[in-house]
Amino acid sequence: MTRPHIRILATGGTIAGEADPACNGARYRAGVRPVAALLAAVPGLGEIASLDAQQILAIDSKDMTPDGWLHILSAARQALADPSVDGLVILHGTDTLEESAYFLHLTLPTGKPVVLTGAMRPADHPEADGPANLLAAVRLAASPDATDKGVLVVMNGAPYGARHVRKARTSGLDAFESDQSWTAAVPDGRFARLTPSTLPRVDILPGYAGAPAMLINASVADGARGLVLALTGHGSVPTDWEPALQRAREQGVALLRASRCAGPVIRNGNADDDGAGWLTANDLPPPKARVALMLALAAGWDASTLQHQLPGF
Ligand code: SIN
């Protein structure tokens, strides 16, 4: 039987991290070790699939940007369009892995398996988790079970769907979690035909006791075309924010109510969204609501199209 062919795209992260000589190894630097060395550290990988690999970025994922997403997207679309490629594995830092995974979930064509993985310990750690994660990711990408699931993430032996996965803990091998089983994951790809060269700027503004309205003015003055409001409780807008939000709306800035808590923000639930012209995120957490809003703005959707689609994101 022929082995499936899997392409690996490496972007950096702790999975490619090494102790930093500048501080006598007290800290490590992400995105140092090249992908060929990461593959060589996993015995048996070539028995699961034939592989080719590209080093497309070499960064700590705290430094990922929307331009970085577009760069990954271009390489990933190219890979999936290649008839010789059966599945794709993307190596990524864990800090913003869920944002990249969700961006790709919305923008890649559906069908072939796409699996992101990373590591919580650097590659030169005596008990590095990267090799096992890489093995699990290739195994999943080579499996028919991962077909038509949209973008998946595998960490510490557990697969997750991109829509619901999040990094929930700062440390520990079990840093990732999801409130939905990956077997229930469904493909999306609603922006698979979108080809922007840049993405519109959308900022996330946190709600907290005493949060000043000048944050809104500053974001809008600095060029934001959309704001995701990561609000308290059920997406409650501070009264002090209302005039600044109204001015932002009048300037054409898209405003989306989300919550810093888990659970849905219900449209017109505890605010007059229709009257104020606010969008509501349903249960999308703020970083993923931001991805959705950026793509909707890039695609030129009007507010009502976006609001109509948001519950299904
Ligand atoms: C990063 O996100 O690139 C560094 C942290 C990690 O990968 O765990």
Short mmCIF file of C-alpha atoms and ligand atoms in Angstrom, two decimals:
data_model
loop_
_atom_site.label_atom_id
_atom_site.label_comp_id
_atom_site.label_asym_id
_atom_site.label_seq_id
_atom_site.Cartn_x
_atom_site.Cartn_y
_atom_site.Cartn_z
CA MET A 1 0.00 0.00 0.00
CA THR A 2 1.37 3.47 -0.85
CA ARG A 3 1.88 5.83 2.03
CA PRO A 4 0.03 9.18 1.93
CA HIS A 5 2.14 12.21 1.13
CA ILE A 6 2.13 14.91 3.81
CA ARG A 7 3.62 18.38 3.48
CA ILE A 8 5.01 20.04 6.60
CA LEU A 9 5.02 23.85 6.83
CA ALA A 10 7.16 25.13 9.71
CA THR A 11 6.62 28.60 11.19
CA GLY A 12 8.73 28.47 14.38
CA GLY A 13 7.45 28.28 17.95
CA THR A 14 8.67 26.44 21.02
CA ILE A 15 8.62 23.21 19.03
CA ALA A 16 11.66 24.72 17.28
CA GLY A 17 12.98 26.41 20.43
CA GLU A 18 16.46 26.15 21.94
CA ALA A 19 18.11 27.46 25.10
CA ASP A 20 19.21 31.06 24.65
CA PRO A 21 22.99 31.37 25.02
CA ALA A 22 22.56 35.09 25.72
CA CYS A 23 21.21 34.25 29.20
CA ASN A 24 23.18 31.05 29.86
CA GLY A 25 20.17 28.96 28.91
CA ALA A 26 17.95 30.40 31.69
CA ARG A 27 15.40 31.14 28.96
CA TYR A 28 14.90 29.73 25.48
CA ARG A 29 14.28 31.26 22.09
CA ALA A 30 11.39 30.00 19.96
CA GLY A 31 11.69 29.35 16.24
CA VAL A 32 15.41 28.57 16.07
CA ARG A 33 15.79 24.92 15.02
CA PRO A 34 15.15 24.26 11.29
CA VAL A 35 12.36 21.95 10.21
CA ALA A 36 14.76 19.32 8.81
CA ALA A 37 16.24 18.87 12.31
CA LEU A 38 12.74 18.60 13.84
CA LEU A 39 11.82 15.83 11.42
CA ALA A 40 15.10 14.01 12.01
CA ALA A 41 14.29 13.84 15.75
CA VAL A 42 11.20 11.67 15.17
CA PRO A 43 12.04 8.04 14.45
CA GLY A 44 9.44 6.21 12.38
CA LEU A 45 7.86 9.33 10.89
CA GLY A 46 8.69 8.23 7.35
CA GLU A 47 6.90 4.93 7.90
CA ILE A 48 3.56 6.69 8.36
CA ALA A 49 3.80 8.99 5.34
CA SER A 50 6.16 10.26 2.72
CA LEU A 51 7.06 13.83 3.61
CA ASP A 52 8.29 17.09 2.25
CA ALA A 53 8.89 20.17 4.36
CA GLN A 54 9.14 23.94 3.94
CA GLN A 55 10.41 26.48 6.45
CA ILE A 56 8.01 29.35 5.71
CA LEU A 57 8.57 31.41 8.89
CA ALA A 58 10.83 31.11 11.94
CA ILE A 59 9.15 33.20 14.65
CA ASP A 60 7.83 33.16 18.18
CA SER A 61 4.07 33.15 17.62
CA LYS A 62 3.58 36.14 19.92
CA ASP A 63 4.96 38.00 16.88
CA MET A 64 2.48 36.50 14.42
CA THR A 65 0.63 39.15 12.39
CA PRO A 66 -2.23 39.22 9.88
CA ASP A 67 0.43 39.42 7.14
CA GLY A 68 1.95 36.27 8.66
CA TRP A 69 -1.46 34.56 8.41
CA LEU A 70 -1.66 35.50 4.73
CA HIS A 71 1.85 34.11 4.18
CA ILE A 72 0.88 30.78 5.77
CA LEU A 73 -2.39 30.79 3.83
CA SER A 74 -0.61 31.18 0.52
CA ALA A 75 1.75 28.24 1.21
CA ALA A 76 -1.12 26.13 2.56
CA ARG A 77 -3.39 26.80 -0.43
CA GLN A 78 -0.52 25.92 -2.75
CA ALA A 79 0.05 22.65 -0.89
CA LEU A 80 -3.63 21.66 -0.91
CA ALA A 81 -3.92 22.41 -4.63
CA ASP A 82 -1.02 20.03 -5.34
CA PRO A 83 -2.48 16.66 -6.34
CA SER A 84 0.55 14.86 -4.88
CA VAL A 85 -0.19 16.24 -1.38
CA ASP A 86 -2.70 14.24 0.69
CA GLY A 87 -2.55 16.29 3.87
CA LEU A 88 -0.84 19.20 5.55
CA VAL A 89 0.85 19.64 8.94
CA ILE A 90 1.70 23.14 10.17
CA LEU A 91 4.17 23.64 13.03
CA HIS A 92 3.32 26.75 15.02
CA GLY A 93 4.01 28.40 18.35
CA THR A 94 1.31 27.66 20.89
CA ASP A 95 0.64 31.25 22.02
CA THR A 96 -1.41 32.28 18.97
CA LEU A 97 -1.93 28.83 17.48
CA GLU A 98 -5.71 28.97 17.91
CA GLU A 99 -5.94 32.26 15.98
CA SER A 100 -3.94 30.95 13.01
CA ALA A 101 -5.85 27.66 13.10
CA TYR A 102 -9.20 29.47 13.01
CA PHE A 103 -8.03 31.86 10.27
CA LEU A 104 -7.00 28.88 8.13
CA HIS A 105 -10.23 27.05 9.03
CA LEU A 106 -12.19 29.90 7.42
CA THR A 107 -9.90 30.48 4.43
CA LEU A 108 -8.61 27.08 3.24
CA PRO A 109 -10.53 24.83 0.89
CA THR A 110 -12.18 21.96 2.74
CA GLY A 111 -11.46 18.29 2.20
CA LYS A 112 -7.82 17.34 2.71
CA PRO A 113 -6.63 17.08 6.32
CA VAL A 114 -4.88 20.13 7.79
CA VAL A 115 -3.38 19.70 11.28
CA LEU A 116 -1.53 22.30 13.38
CA THR A 117 0.74 21.33 16.23
CA GLY A 118 3.38 22.89 18.48
CA ALA A 119 5.08 22.15 21.77
CA MET A 120 5.17 23.42 25.33
CA ARG A 121 8.82 22.48 25.82
CA PRO A 122 11.69 23.53 23.54
CA ALA A 123 13.36 21.08 21.18
CA ASP A 124 16.49 20.76 23.35
CA HIS A 125 14.53 20.00 26.55
CA PRO A 126 15.39 16.48 27.88
CA GLU A 127 11.66 15.63 27.79
CA ALA A 128 10.66 17.65 24.74
CA ASP A 129 7.03 17.11 23.70
CA GLY A 130 7.55 18.33 20.13
CA PRO A 131 8.58 14.96 18.61
CA ALA A 132 5.47 13.16 19.95
CA ASN A 133 3.24 16.04 18.83
CA LEU A 134 4.79 16.02 15.36
CA LEU A 135 4.30 12.25 15.11
CA ALA A 136 0.66 12.55 16.22
CA ALA A 137 0.03 15.39 13.76
CA VAL A 138 1.46 13.45 10.79
CA ARG A 139 -0.48 10.36 11.85
CA LEU A 140 -3.72 12.40 12.02
CA ALA A 141 -3.08 14.20 8.71
CA ALA A 142 -2.45 10.81 7.07
CA SER A 143 -5.72 9.39 8.42
CA PRO A 144 -9.04 9.36 6.53
CA ASP A 145 -10.67 10.33 9.87
CA ALA A 146 -9.26 13.86 9.48
CA THR A 147 -10.83 14.40 6.04
CA ASP A 148 -13.62 17.02 5.91
CA LYS A 149 -13.15 18.12 9.51
CA GLY A 150 -11.79 21.57 8.70
CA VAL A 151 -8.54 22.59 10.35
CA LEU A 152 -7.52 20.44 13.33
CA VAL A 153 -5.02 20.94 16.13
CA VAL A 154 -3.22 18.15 17.95
CA MET A 155 -1.43 18.72 21.26
CA ASN A 156 -0.35 16.27 23.96
CA GLY A 157 -2.02 13.36 22.18
CA ALA A 158 -5.42 15.05 21.87
CA PRO A 159 -6.98 16.31 18.62
CA TYR A 160 -9.20 19.43 18.61
CA GLY A 161 -11.28 21.31 16.04
CA ALA A 162 -10.02 24.84 15.20
CA ARG A 163 -13.35 26.49 16.02
CA HIS A 164 -13.39 25.44 19.68
CA VAL A 165 -9.76 24.90 20.66
CA ARG A 166 -7.99 27.35 22.95
CA LYS A 167 -4.79 27.58 24.90
CA ALA A 168 -6.15 27.63 28.43
CA ARG A 169 -3.00 27.32 30.56
CA THR A 170 0.32 29.14 30.47
CA SER A 171 2.36 26.01 31.10
CA GLY A 172 2.10 22.25 31.30
CA LEU A 173 1.71 19.72 28.53
CA ASP A 174 -2.10 19.85 28.89
CA ALA A 175 -2.25 23.55 28.02
CA PHE A 176 -4.97 23.19 25.37
CA GLU A 177 -8.66 22.46 25.79
CA SER A 178 -11.96 22.55 23.96
CA ASP A 179 -15.61 22.30 24.92
CA GLN A 180 -16.33 20.17 21.87
CA SER A 181 -14.94 16.80 20.75
CA TRP A 182 -12.89 16.96 17.56
CA THR A 183 -15.03 14.19 16.08
CA ALA A 184 -17.88 16.74 15.95
CA ALA A 185 -15.74 19.27 14.03
CA VAL A 186 -17.19 20.41 10.71
CA PRO A 187 -15.35 22.07 7.82
CA ASP A 188 -15.90 25.78 7.08
CA GLY A 189 -13.86 27.38 4.28
CA ARG A 190 -16.37 30.17 3.71
CA PHE A 191 -13.57 32.54 2.68
CA ALA A 192 -11.71 29.93 0.60
CA ARG A 193 -12.01 32.11 -2.52
CA LEU A 194 -10.95 35.35 -0.83
CA THR A 195 -7.55 36.64 -2.03
CA PRO A 196 -6.65 39.83 -0.08
CA SER A 197 -3.12 41.21 -0.05
CA THR A 198 -3.72 42.75 3.39
CA LEU A 199 -6.39 42.44 6.06
CA PRO A 200 -8.30 45.39 7.52
CA ARG A 201 -7.24 46.36 11.01
CA VAL A 202 -9.53 45.19 13.78
CA ASP A 203 -8.61 45.81 17.43
CA ILE A 204 -9.81 44.03 20.56
CA LEU A 205 -10.78 46.36 23.40
CA PRO A 206 -11.14 44.81 26.85
CA GLY A 207 -14.02 45.64 29.16
CA TYR A 208 -13.03 45.92 32.83
CA ALA A 209 -13.94 48.03 35.85
CA GLY A 210 -13.17 51.62 34.90
CA ALA A 211 -12.08 50.91 31.30
CA PRO A 212 -11.72 54.37 29.72
CA ALA A 213 -13.65 55.31 26.56
CA MET A 214 -10.50 56.92 25.17
CA LEU A 215 -9.35 53.39 24.19
CA ILE A 216 -12.09 53.46 21.54
CA ASN A 217 -11.12 56.93 20.30
CA ALA A 218 -7.43 55.97 20.19
CA SER A 219 -8.07 52.80 18.17
CA VAL A 220 -10.31 54.54 15.67
CA ALA A 221 -7.96 57.53 15.32
CA ASP A 222 -5.12 55.08 14.69
CA GLY A 223 -6.93 53.42 11.80
CA ALA A 224 -9.00 50.51 13.15
CA ARG A 225 -11.88 49.62 10.81
CA GLY A 226 -13.47 47.30 13.31
CA LEU A 227 -13.50 46.84 17.08
CA VAL A 228 -14.20 43.63 18.94
CA LEU A 229 -15.38 44.59 22.41
CA ALA A 230 -14.22 41.85 24.81
CA LEU A 231 -16.78 42.81 27.41
CA THR A 232 -17.69 41.66 30.89
CA GLY A 233 -20.43 39.14 31.60
CA HIS A 234 -23.02 38.89 28.89
CA GLY A 235 -21.19 41.41 26.69
CA SER A 236 -22.18 44.45 28.77
CA VAL A 237 -21.19 47.81 27.26
CA PRO A 238 -20.03 50.35 29.89
CA THR A 239 -22.36 53.37 29.85
CA ASP A 240 -19.32 55.66 29.55
CA TRP A 241 -18.40 53.99 26.25
CA GLU A 242 -21.68 54.68 24.48
CA PRO A 243 -20.91 58.17 23.04
CA ALA A 244 -17.50 57.06 21.74
CA LEU A 245 -19.02 53.93 20.21
CA GLN A 246 -21.70 56.01 18.53
CA ARG A 247 -19.05 58.30 17.01
CA ALA A 248 -17.10 55.25 15.84
CA ARG A 249 -20.23 53.82 14.21
CA GLU A 250 -20.85 57.15 12.46
CA GLN A 251 -17.32 56.89 11.04
CA GLY A 252 -18.15 53.45 9.59
CA VAL A 253 -16.25 51.38 12.15
CA ALA A 254 -17.76 47.90 12.65
CA LEU A 255 -18.46 47.21 16.35
CA LEU A 256 -18.86 43.68 17.61
CA ARG A 257 -19.97 42.75 21.14
CA ALA A 258 -18.20 39.69 22.52
CA SER A 259 -17.57 38.48 26.05
CA ARG A 260 -14.48 37.69 28.06
CA CYS A 261 -16.55 34.84 29.61
CA ALA A 262 -17.48 31.56 27.95
CA GLY A 263 -21.02 31.27 26.55
CA PRO A 264 -23.14 33.19 24.05
CA VAL A 265 -23.67 36.94 23.76
CA ILE A 266 -27.31 37.01 22.70
CA ARG A 267 -28.35 39.60 20.14
CA ASN A 268 -30.56 42.34 21.61
CA GLY A 269 -30.29 40.40 24.91
CA ASN A 270 -28.98 42.99 27.35
CA ALA A 271 -28.38 45.78 24.81
CA ASP A 272 -30.26 47.32 21.89
CA ASP A 273 -27.91 45.98 19.23
CA ASP A 274 -30.27 46.74 16.37
CA GLY A 275 -30.72 50.32 17.54
CA ALA A 276 -27.02 50.93 18.20
CA GLY A 277 -25.80 49.12 15.07
CA TRP A 278 -23.69 46.65 17.01
CA LEU A 279 -22.83 43.15 15.84
CA THR A 280 -22.89 40.28 18.34
CA ALA A 281 -20.36 37.44 18.49
CA ASN A 282 -22.60 34.66 19.76
CA ASP A 283 -20.09 32.33 21.51
CA LEU A 284 -17.00 33.20 19.49
CA PRO A 285 -14.23 34.25 21.90
CA PRO A 286 -12.79 37.72 21.16
CA PRO A 287 -9.61 36.62 19.30
CA LYS A 288 -11.64 34.40 16.96
CA ALA A 289 -14.42 37.00 16.58
CA ARG A 290 -11.66 39.37 15.46
CA VAL A 291 -10.52 36.90 12.77
CA ALA A 292 -14.11 36.55 11.52
CA LEU A 293 -14.64 40.33 11.45
CA MET A 294 -11.36 40.96 9.60
CA LEU A 295 -12.28 38.43 6.93
CA ALA A 296 -15.84 39.74 6.61
CA LEU A 297 -14.53 43.29 6.16
CA ALA A 298 -11.91 42.08 3.66
CA ALA A 299 -14.66 40.32 1.70
CA GLY A 300 -16.73 43.53 1.66
CA TRP A 301 -19.66 42.04 3.54
CA ASP A 302 -22.14 44.55 4.85
CA ALA A 303 -23.22 44.50 8.49
CA SER A 304 -26.44 42.59 7.91
CA THR A 305 -24.69 39.82 5.91
CA LEU A 306 -22.12 39.48 8.65
CA GLN A 307 -24.68 39.44 11.45
CA HIS A 308 -26.76 36.89 9.60
CA GLN A 309 -23.72 34.61 9.26
CA LEU A 310 -22.13 35.19 12.69
CA PRO A 311 -24.15 32.64 14.67
CA GLY A 312 -22.82 29.97 12.31
CA PHE A 313 -19.17 30.95 12.55
C1 SIN B 1 5.33 30.62 20.67
O1 SIN B 1 4.11 30.71 20.74
O2 SIN B 1 5.96 30.70 19.60
C2 SIN B 1 6.13 30.41 21.92
C3 SIN B 1 5.40 29.62 22.91
C4 SIN B 1 5.10 28.22 22.46
O3 SIN B 1 5.24 27.82 21.32
O4 SIN B 1 4.69 27.43 23.37
#
